[in-house]
Coordinates of C-alpha atoms and ligand atoms in Angstrom, one line a residue:
M1 CA 0.0 0.0 0.0
P2 CA 1.9 3.2 -1.1
P3 CA 2.1 5.9 1.6
P4 CA -0.7 8.5 1.3
P5 CA 0.5 11.5 -0.8
S6 CA 1.8 14.3 1.4
R7 CA 0.1 17.7 1.6
R8 CA 3.2 18.9 -0.3
S9 CA 2.7 16.5 -3.1
I10 CA -1.0 17.3 -3.3
L11 CA -0.2 21.0 -3.6
A12 CA 2.7 20.1 -6.0
G13 CA 0.3 18.1 -8.0
A14 CA -2.1 21.0 -8.2
A15 CA 0.6 23.6 -8.7
S16 CA 2.1 21.5 -11.5
L17 CA -0.9 22.7 -13.6
G18 CA -0.1 26.3 -13.2
L19 CA 1.3 27.0 -16.7
A20 CA 2.8 30.4 -17.2
P21 CA 0.2 32.8 -18.5
A22 CA 2.2 33.0 -21.8
A23 CA 2.0 29.3 -22.2
R24 CA -1.8 29.5 -22.1
A25 CA -2.3 32.2 -24.6
A26 CA -2.5 29.8 -27.6
G27 CA -5.2 31.9 -29.2
P28 CA -6.3 31.8 -32.9
A29 CA -2.7 32.5 -34.1
G30 CA -1.6 29.3 -32.4
F31 CA -4.0 27.2 -34.4
G32 CA -3.7 28.6 -37.9
P33 CA -6.2 30.6 -40.0
L34 CA -9.8 29.7 -40.2
G35 CA -10.1 28.2 -43.7
R36 CA -12.9 27.9 -46.2
P37 CA -15.6 25.3 -45.2
S38 CA -14.5 21.9 -46.6
W39 CA -17.8 20.1 -46.6
A40 CA -19.3 18.9 -49.8
S41 CA -22.6 20.4 -51.1
D42 CA -24.3 17.0 -50.7
S43 CA -22.9 16.3 -47.2
L44 CA -24.5 15.8 -43.9
Q45 CA -23.2 19.1 -42.7
A46 CA -24.7 20.9 -45.9
A47 CA -28.1 19.3 -45.1
A48 CA -27.8 20.3 -41.4
S49 CA -26.6 23.8 -41.9
A50 CA -29.5 24.5 -44.4
K51 CA -31.7 24.2 -41.3
G52 CA -29.5 26.1 -38.9
L53 CA -28.1 22.9 -37.4
M54 CA -24.5 21.4 -37.4
Y55 CA -23.4 17.9 -38.0
G56 CA -20.0 16.5 -37.1
C57 CA -18.2 13.6 -35.5
E58 CA -15.7 12.5 -32.9
V59 CA -12.2 12.1 -34.3
P60 CA -9.9 9.5 -32.8
F61 CA -6.3 10.6 -33.3
H62 CA -5.0 7.2 -34.3
R63 CA -7.2 7.2 -37.4
F64 CA -6.9 10.9 -38.0
D65 CA -3.2 10.8 -38.0
G66 CA -2.8 7.6 -39.9
T67 CA -5.3 7.7 -42.8
V68 CA -5.7 10.3 -45.5
A69 CA -9.0 8.8 -46.7
Y70 CA -10.4 9.2 -43.2
R71 CA -9.4 12.9 -43.0
Q72 CA -10.9 13.5 -46.4
A73 CA -14.2 11.9 -45.3
V74 CA -14.3 14.0 -42.1
A75 CA -13.5 17.2 -44.2
R76 CA -16.3 16.2 -46.7
E77 CA -19.1 15.4 -44.3
C78 CA -18.6 17.5 -41.1
G79 CA -19.0 21.1 -39.8
I80 CA -18.0 20.4 -36.2
L81 CA -15.5 18.0 -34.7
V82 CA -14.7 16.7 -31.1
C83 CA -11.7 14.9 -29.8
G84 CA -12.5 11.5 -28.4
T85 CA -9.7 11.5 -25.9
E86 CA -7.1 14.2 -26.8
M87 CA -8.6 16.9 -24.6
K88 CA -9.2 14.6 -21.6
M89 CA -7.1 14.8 -18.5
E90 CA -5.8 11.3 -19.1
E91 CA -4.0 12.6 -22.2
V92 CA -3.4 16.2 -21.4
L93 CA -1.8 15.6 -17.9
P94 CA 0.0 12.3 -18.3
A95 CA 2.2 13.1 -15.3
P96 CA 2.5 15.8 -12.6
G97 CA 4.1 18.9 -14.0
R98 CA 3.7 17.7 -17.7
S99 CA 1.0 18.8 -20.1
E100 CA 0.5 17.3 -23.5
F101 CA -1.6 19.2 -26.1
S102 CA -0.1 18.1 -29.4
R103 CA -2.7 15.7 -30.5
G104 CA -5.6 18.0 -29.6
D105 CA -3.8 20.9 -31.3
A106 CA -3.4 18.9 -34.4
I107 CA -7.1 18.0 -34.6
L108 CA -8.0 21.7 -33.9
R109 CA -5.7 23.0 -36.6
F110 CA -7.2 20.5 -39.1
A111 CA -10.8 21.8 -38.1
R112 CA -9.8 25.4 -38.4
A113 CA -8.1 24.8 -41.8
N114 CA -11.4 23.3 -43.0
G115 CA -13.6 26.0 -41.6
Q116 CA -15.0 23.5 -39.0
R117 CA -15.9 24.3 -35.4
M118 CA -14.8 22.3 -32.3
R119 CA -16.6 20.9 -29.3
G120 CA -14.5 20.3 -26.1
H121 CA -14.7 16.9 -24.4
T122 CA -14.5 16.7 -21.4
L123 CA -13.5 18.7 -18.3
V124 CA -14.8 16.8 -15.3
W125 CA -15.6 13.1 -15.5
H126 CA -15.2 10.1 -13.2
A127 CA -13.2 8.3 -15.9
A128 CA -10.1 9.0 -18.1
L129 CA -8.2 10.4 -15.1
P130 CA -4.4 9.9 -15.2
P131 CA -3.3 7.2 -12.6
W132 CA -1.7 9.9 -10.4
V133 CA -4.9 12.0 -9.9
A134 CA -7.4 9.7 -8.1
P135 CA -5.0 9.1 -5.2
L136 CA -4.2 12.8 -5.1
L137 CA -7.9 13.7 -4.9
G138 CA -8.5 10.9 -2.5
R139 CA -6.2 12.5 0.1
A140 CA -6.9 16.2 -0.8
S141 CA -9.0 18.4 1.5
P142 CA -12.0 20.0 -0.3
V143 CA -10.1 23.3 -0.7
Q144 CA -7.1 21.5 -2.3
A145 CA -9.4 19.4 -4.6
E146 CA -11.3 22.6 -5.7
D147 CA -7.8 24.2 -6.3
F148 CA -6.8 21.2 -8.4
M149 CA -10.0 21.3 -10.4
R150 CA -9.6 25.0 -11.0
R151 CA -6.0 24.7 -12.2
W152 CA -7.0 21.8 -14.5
I153 CA -9.9 23.6 -16.1
E154 CA -7.9 26.8 -16.4
T155 CA -5.0 24.9 -18.1
V156 CA -7.0 23.0 -20.7
A157 CA -9.8 25.5 -21.3
G158 CA -7.3 28.3 -21.2
H159 CA -5.1 26.6 -23.8
Y160 CA -8.1 26.4 -26.2
R161 CA -9.7 29.7 -25.2
G162 CA -11.8 31.1 -28.0
Q163 CA -11.5 27.9 -30.0
I164 CA -14.3 25.8 -28.5
V165 CA -18.0 26.5 -29.2
A166 CA -19.1 24.3 -26.3
W167 CA -17.3 22.4 -23.6
D168 CA -18.7 19.2 -22.0
V169 CA -18.0 20.7 -18.5
V170 CA -19.3 17.6 -16.7
N171 CA -19.8 14.2 -18.2
E172 CA -22.1 11.3 -16.9
I173 CA -22.6 12.7 -13.4
L174 CA -25.7 10.7 -12.7
G175 CA -25.8 7.1 -11.8
N176 CA -27.3 4.5 -14.2
E177 CA -29.5 1.5 -13.5
T178 CA -27.1 -0.3 -11.2
D179 CA -25.1 2.7 -9.8
P180 CA -25.6 3.6 -6.2
D181 CA -27.4 6.8 -5.6
R182 CA -25.2 9.2 -3.7
G183 CA -27.8 11.8 -2.9
G184 CA -29.7 13.6 -5.7
G185 CA -28.7 10.9 -8.1
L186 CA -25.0 11.8 -8.4
R187 CA -22.8 8.9 -9.2
D188 CA -19.6 7.9 -7.3
S189 CA -16.7 10.0 -8.5
P190 CA -13.4 11.2 -7.1
W191 CA -14.7 14.8 -7.6
L192 CA -17.8 14.0 -5.5
A193 CA -15.8 12.3 -2.9
S194 CA -13.2 15.1 -2.6
I195 CA -15.2 18.2 -3.2
G196 CA -18.8 17.2 -2.5
P197 CA -21.9 17.7 -4.6
G198 CA -21.0 21.3 -5.2
Y199 CA -18.3 20.2 -7.7
V200 CA -20.8 20.4 -10.5
D201 CA -21.7 24.0 -10.1
L202 CA -18.0 24.9 -9.4
A203 CA -16.9 23.3 -12.7
F204 CA -19.3 25.4 -14.7
R205 CA -18.3 28.6 -12.9
I206 CA -14.6 28.0 -13.5
L207 CA -15.2 27.3 -17.2
H208 CA -17.3 30.4 -17.6
E209 CA -14.5 32.5 -15.9
T210 CA -11.9 30.8 -18.1
D211 CA -13.6 30.9 -21.5
P212 CA -17.0 32.8 -21.3
A213 CA -17.5 32.2 -25.1
A214 CA -17.7 28.4 -24.8
A215 CA -21.1 27.1 -24.0
G216 CA -20.9 25.1 -20.8
T217 CA -22.7 21.8 -21.4
W218 CA -23.8 19.0 -19.1
N219 CA -23.2 15.8 -21.1
E220 CA -25.1 12.8 -20.0
D221 CA -25.6 9.2 -21.2
A222 CA -28.6 6.9 -20.9
V223 CA -31.4 9.5 -21.0
E224 CA -32.7 8.8 -24.5
Q225 CA -34.7 5.6 -24.6
G226 CA -38.0 4.1 -23.3
V227 CA -37.3 2.2 -20.2
P228 CA -38.5 3.1 -16.7
W229 CA -35.0 3.7 -15.2
M230 CA -34.1 6.0 -18.0
E231 CA -37.4 7.9 -17.5
A232 CA -36.5 8.2 -13.8
K233 CA -33.1 9.5 -14.8
R234 CA -34.7 12.1 -17.2
T235 CA -36.7 13.3 -14.2
K236 CA -33.6 13.7 -12.1
V237 CA -31.9 15.6 -14.9
L238 CA -34.8 18.1 -15.2
R239 CA -35.0 18.7 -11.5
R240 CA -31.2 19.3 -11.3
L241 CA -31.2 21.6 -14.4
E242 CA -34.0 23.7 -12.8
A243 CA -32.1 23.9 -9.5
M244 CA -28.8 24.8 -11.4
R245 CA -30.6 27.6 -13.3
A246 CA -32.2 28.9 -10.1
R247 CA -28.7 29.1 -8.5
G248 CA -27.4 31.1 -11.5
V249 CA -25.0 28.4 -12.6
P250 CA -23.6 29.4 -16.1
I251 CA -24.9 26.3 -17.9
R252 CA -26.0 26.9 -21.4
R253 CA -26.6 23.4 -23.0
F254 CA -27.5 19.8 -22.2
G255 CA -25.9 17.1 -24.2
L256 CA -27.5 13.8 -24.8
Q257 CA -24.8 11.4 -25.6
S258 CA -27.2 9.2 -27.7
H259 CA -25.4 5.9 -27.6
L260 CA -28.7 4.3 -28.7
T261 CA -29.1 0.6 -28.3
S262 CA -31.3 -1.6 -30.5
T263 CA -32.1 -3.6 -27.3
I264 CA -34.3 -0.8 -26.0
P265 CA -37.3 0.9 -27.8
I266 CA -37.4 4.6 -28.6
D267 CA -40.4 6.2 -26.7
Q268 CA -41.0 9.2 -28.9
G269 CA -43.5 10.8 -26.5
Q270 CA -41.2 10.6 -23.5
L271 CA -38.3 11.9 -25.6
R272 CA -40.3 14.8 -27.0
R273 CA -41.5 15.9 -23.5
F274 CA -37.9 15.7 -22.1
L275 CA -36.5 17.8 -24.8
R276 CA -39.3 20.3 -24.7
E277 CA -38.8 20.8 -20.9
I278 CA -35.1 21.5 -21.4
G279 CA -35.8 23.8 -24.3
Q280 CA -38.3 25.7 -22.2
M281 CA -35.6 26.3 -19.6
G282 CA -33.8 28.4 -22.2
L283 CA -31.0 25.8 -22.6
G284 CA -29.6 24.6 -25.9
I285 CA -29.5 20.9 -26.6
A286 CA -26.9 18.8 -28.4
I287 CA -26.7 15.2 -29.5
T288 CA -23.1 14.6 -28.7
E289 CA -22.1 11.0 -29.3
L290 CA -24.7 9.4 -31.6
D291 CA -24.2 5.8 -32.7
I292 CA -26.5 2.8 -32.8
D293 CA -25.6 -0.4 -31.1
D294 CA -27.1 -2.9 -33.5
R295 CA -26.6 -6.2 -31.6
A296 CA -30.4 -6.9 -31.4
F297 CA -30.6 -6.7 -35.3
P298 CA -30.0 -9.6 -37.6
S299 CA -26.5 -10.5 -39.0
D300 CA -27.5 -9.8 -42.6
V301 CA -25.9 -6.6 -43.6
A302 CA -28.6 -5.1 -45.7
T303 CA -31.3 -5.9 -43.2
R304 CA -29.2 -4.6 -40.3
D305 CA -28.3 -1.4 -42.1
R306 CA -31.9 -0.7 -42.8
K307 CA -32.9 -1.3 -39.2
V308 CA -30.2 0.9 -37.9
A309 CA -31.3 3.6 -40.2
D310 CA -34.9 3.3 -39.2
F311 CA -34.0 3.3 -35.5
A312 CA -32.0 6.4 -35.9
R313 CA -34.7 8.1 -37.9
R314 CA -37.3 7.5 -35.1
Y315 CA -34.9 9.3 -32.7
L316 CA -33.8 12.1 -34.9
D317 CA -37.3 13.0 -36.2
V318 CA -38.3 13.8 -32.6
A319 CA -35.1 15.4 -31.6
L320 CA -34.9 17.6 -34.6
D321 CA -38.4 18.8 -33.9
E322 CA -37.1 20.5 -30.8
P323 CA -36.1 24.1 -31.7
A324 CA -33.4 24.1 -29.0
L325 CA -31.6 21.2 -30.7
L326 CA -28.4 22.7 -32.2
D327 CA -25.9 20.0 -33.1
V328 CA -25.8 16.3 -34.0
V329 CA -22.5 14.7 -33.5
T330 CA -21.8 11.0 -34.1
W331 CA -19.1 9.2 -32.1
D332 CA -16.8 8.8 -35.0
I333 CA -18.2 8.5 -38.6
Y334 CA -16.4 5.3 -39.7
D335 CA -17.8 1.9 -38.8
P336 CA -14.4 0.1 -38.2
D337 CA -13.6 2.7 -35.4
T338 CA -16.7 2.3 -33.2
W339 CA -15.9 1.9 -29.6
L340 CA -18.8 -0.6 -29.4
N341 CA -16.6 -3.4 -30.8
D342 CA -14.2 -2.9 -27.9
H343 CA -16.8 -2.9 -25.2
P344 CA -17.4 -6.3 -23.4
Y345 CA -21.2 -6.1 -23.1
R346 CA -21.7 -4.4 -26.5
K347 CA -20.3 -7.2 -28.6
R348 CA -22.8 -8.8 -31.0
P349 CA -23.8 -12.4 -30.2
D350 CA -22.8 -13.5 -33.8
G351 CA -19.3 -12.0 -33.2
L352 CA -19.8 -9.6 -36.2
A353 CA -18.5 -6.1 -36.1
Q354 CA -21.1 -3.4 -35.4
R355 CA -22.5 -1.2 -38.1
A356 CA -23.2 1.8 -35.9
L357 CA -22.0 4.8 -37.9
P358 CA -22.8 6.6 -41.2
L359 CA -19.8 5.4 -43.3
D360 CA -18.8 1.8 -43.9
A361 CA -15.2 0.4 -44.0
Q362 CA -14.8 1.7 -47.5
Y363 CA -16.1 5.1 -46.5
R364 CA -19.3 4.5 -48.5
R365 CA -22.5 6.3 -47.3
K366 CA -24.7 3.7 -45.6
P367 CA -28.5 3.7 -45.1
L368 CA -27.8 5.4 -41.8
W369 CA -26.1 8.3 -43.6
H370 CA -29.1 8.6 -45.9
A371 CA -31.6 8.5 -43.0
M372 CA -29.6 11.2 -41.2
K373 CA -29.6 13.4 -44.3
A374 CA -33.4 12.9 -44.8
A375 CA -33.9 13.8 -41.1
F376 CA -32.0 17.0 -41.6
Q377 CA -34.0 17.8 -44.7
A378 CA -37.3 17.1 -43.0
A379 CA -36.4 19.1 -39.9
P380 CA -37.9 22.6 -39.2
D381 CA -35.5 25.5 -39.4
H382 CA -33.4 26.1 -36.2
T383 CA -31.7 29.3 -37.3
A384 CA -33.7 31.6 -35.2
A385 CA -33.4 29.4 -32.1
R386 CA -29.7 29.0 -32.6
E387 CA -29.3 32.8 -32.8
R388 CA -31.4 33.3 -29.6
L389 CA -29.5 30.6 -27.7
R390 CA -26.1 32.1 -28.9
R391 CA -27.0 35.3 -27.2
G392 CA -28.1 33.4 -24.1
Ligands
LIG1 O1 -3.5 6.8 -26.9 C1 -3.2 5.5 -26.2 C2 -2.2 4.7 -27.1 O2 -1.0 5.4 -27.1 C3 -2.0 3.3 -26.5 O3 -1.2 2.6 -27.2 C4 -3.4 2.6 -26.3 C5 -3.3 1.3 -25.7 O4 -3.0 1.4 -24.3 O5 -4.3 3.4 -25.5 C6 -4.5 4.7 -26.1 O6 -5.4 5.4 -25.2 C7 -6.7 5.0 -25.2 C8 -7.6 6.0 -25.9 O7 -9.0 5.6 -25.8 C9 -7.3 6.3 -27.4 O8 -7.5 5.1 -28.1 C10 -7.2 4.7 -23.8 O9 -6.4 3.7 -23.2 C11 -8.6 4.4 -23.8 O10 -9.1 4.3 -22.4 C12 -9.5 5.5 -24.5 O11 -10.8 5.1 -24.5 C13 -11.7 6.1 -24.8 C14 -12.7 6.2 -23.6 O12 -13.8 7.2 -23.9 C15 -12.0 6.6 -22.3 O13 -11.5 7.9 -22.5 C16 -12.5 5.7 -26.1 O14 -11.5 5.8 -27.2 C17 -13.6 6.7 -26.3 O15 -14.4 6.3 -27.4 C18 -14.5 6.8 -25.1 O16 -15.5 7.7 -25.3 C19 -16.5 7.8 -24.3 C20 -16.9 9.3 -24.0 O17 -15.6 10.0 -23.7 C21 -17.9 9.5 -23.0 N1 -19.1 8.7 -23.4 C22 -18.9 7.3 -23.7 C23 -17.8 7.2 -24.7 C24 -17.6 5.7 -25.1 O18 -17.1 5.0 -24.0

């Protein structure tokens, strides 16, 4: 059992994040000029932006860095990108006193060169923490832990200041079906244990002080589909959002991760009511990590692709009816990359690879791509709502 970190190491760990101000001012000059939009006139982004929406995807660095065809597909289809891991603490702070921005910077430069925007993912999460941080938080006093959170957010959001349209400030803060409820629905987390339930509001306030232009977003999973425990979770979300707004917390958006699973139905009525209640609070809404876990659908590719497309359409038709819905982001765009194939309980019983995303292994546009385009084309115009929410 290693000795508990000393107060000195806790403060050193926190202080290690204090980059010199000069080091933080990356600013637009640091990331290259904003280029002409790269997306094609027949792309998902073209269909989305015609209705005041944006479409984009998560970009994993290993694929981005290694494959020209992948970069070409992302440039052709997307208007907004998000890093899958490159802006998470696990990658940015690999060791005390060391920060690593090169991969996130490379993806941001690519986006700017293509006239694309960037989402930031994610500031405060119970996962993707470097191995040295959980023990540090575990022994920190609340004040020390708050200082550590502040220095972390100031470091990463300061580095990308002015470049991020919306930061996932907190991610997956509520428990799911089997998680113990820690009062008000918050899940176990090193942040909750070291700072207390106030860590959520604090994270939003720090981001707003660091980069007021970035829309602070609460990103949540498992709030999209028609089962009782998700409906109960949606109720907790709404109550917490109302309370945060009443406390003047600078939250501007709610993100539905939208990792939809074919094993659970879409209840369009429940979804519509949930999104409407969020919209009526004056918050923007984003679909932040869309993909379709197809393991309940047949092995046959043509049948499976059609069922995936129909399933996504049932979801998007309702979501895009909500004026406050701003962005639709898929969690990657390229089937072979989907995280679903790596996840133990997401594997298909037939052992086949999932077909969860808009482009297949040859970068061909699948029925899901066509369903998403049709959903954008059928959607009401969101331009006015986007403008109103931008001023919010
Ligand atoms: O970059 C290293 C590489 O250098 C090393 O060789 C390799 C093998 O150890 O690991 C690589 O890092 C991995 C990283 O993905 C990049 O591939 C991390 O170990 C791995 O933990 C990380 O997983 C990511 C996970 O979040 C945790 O950050 C997944 O790619 C990413 O898809 C997943 O995304 C989450 C969202 O953030 C939140 N919502 C759920 C979603 C899916 O789980």
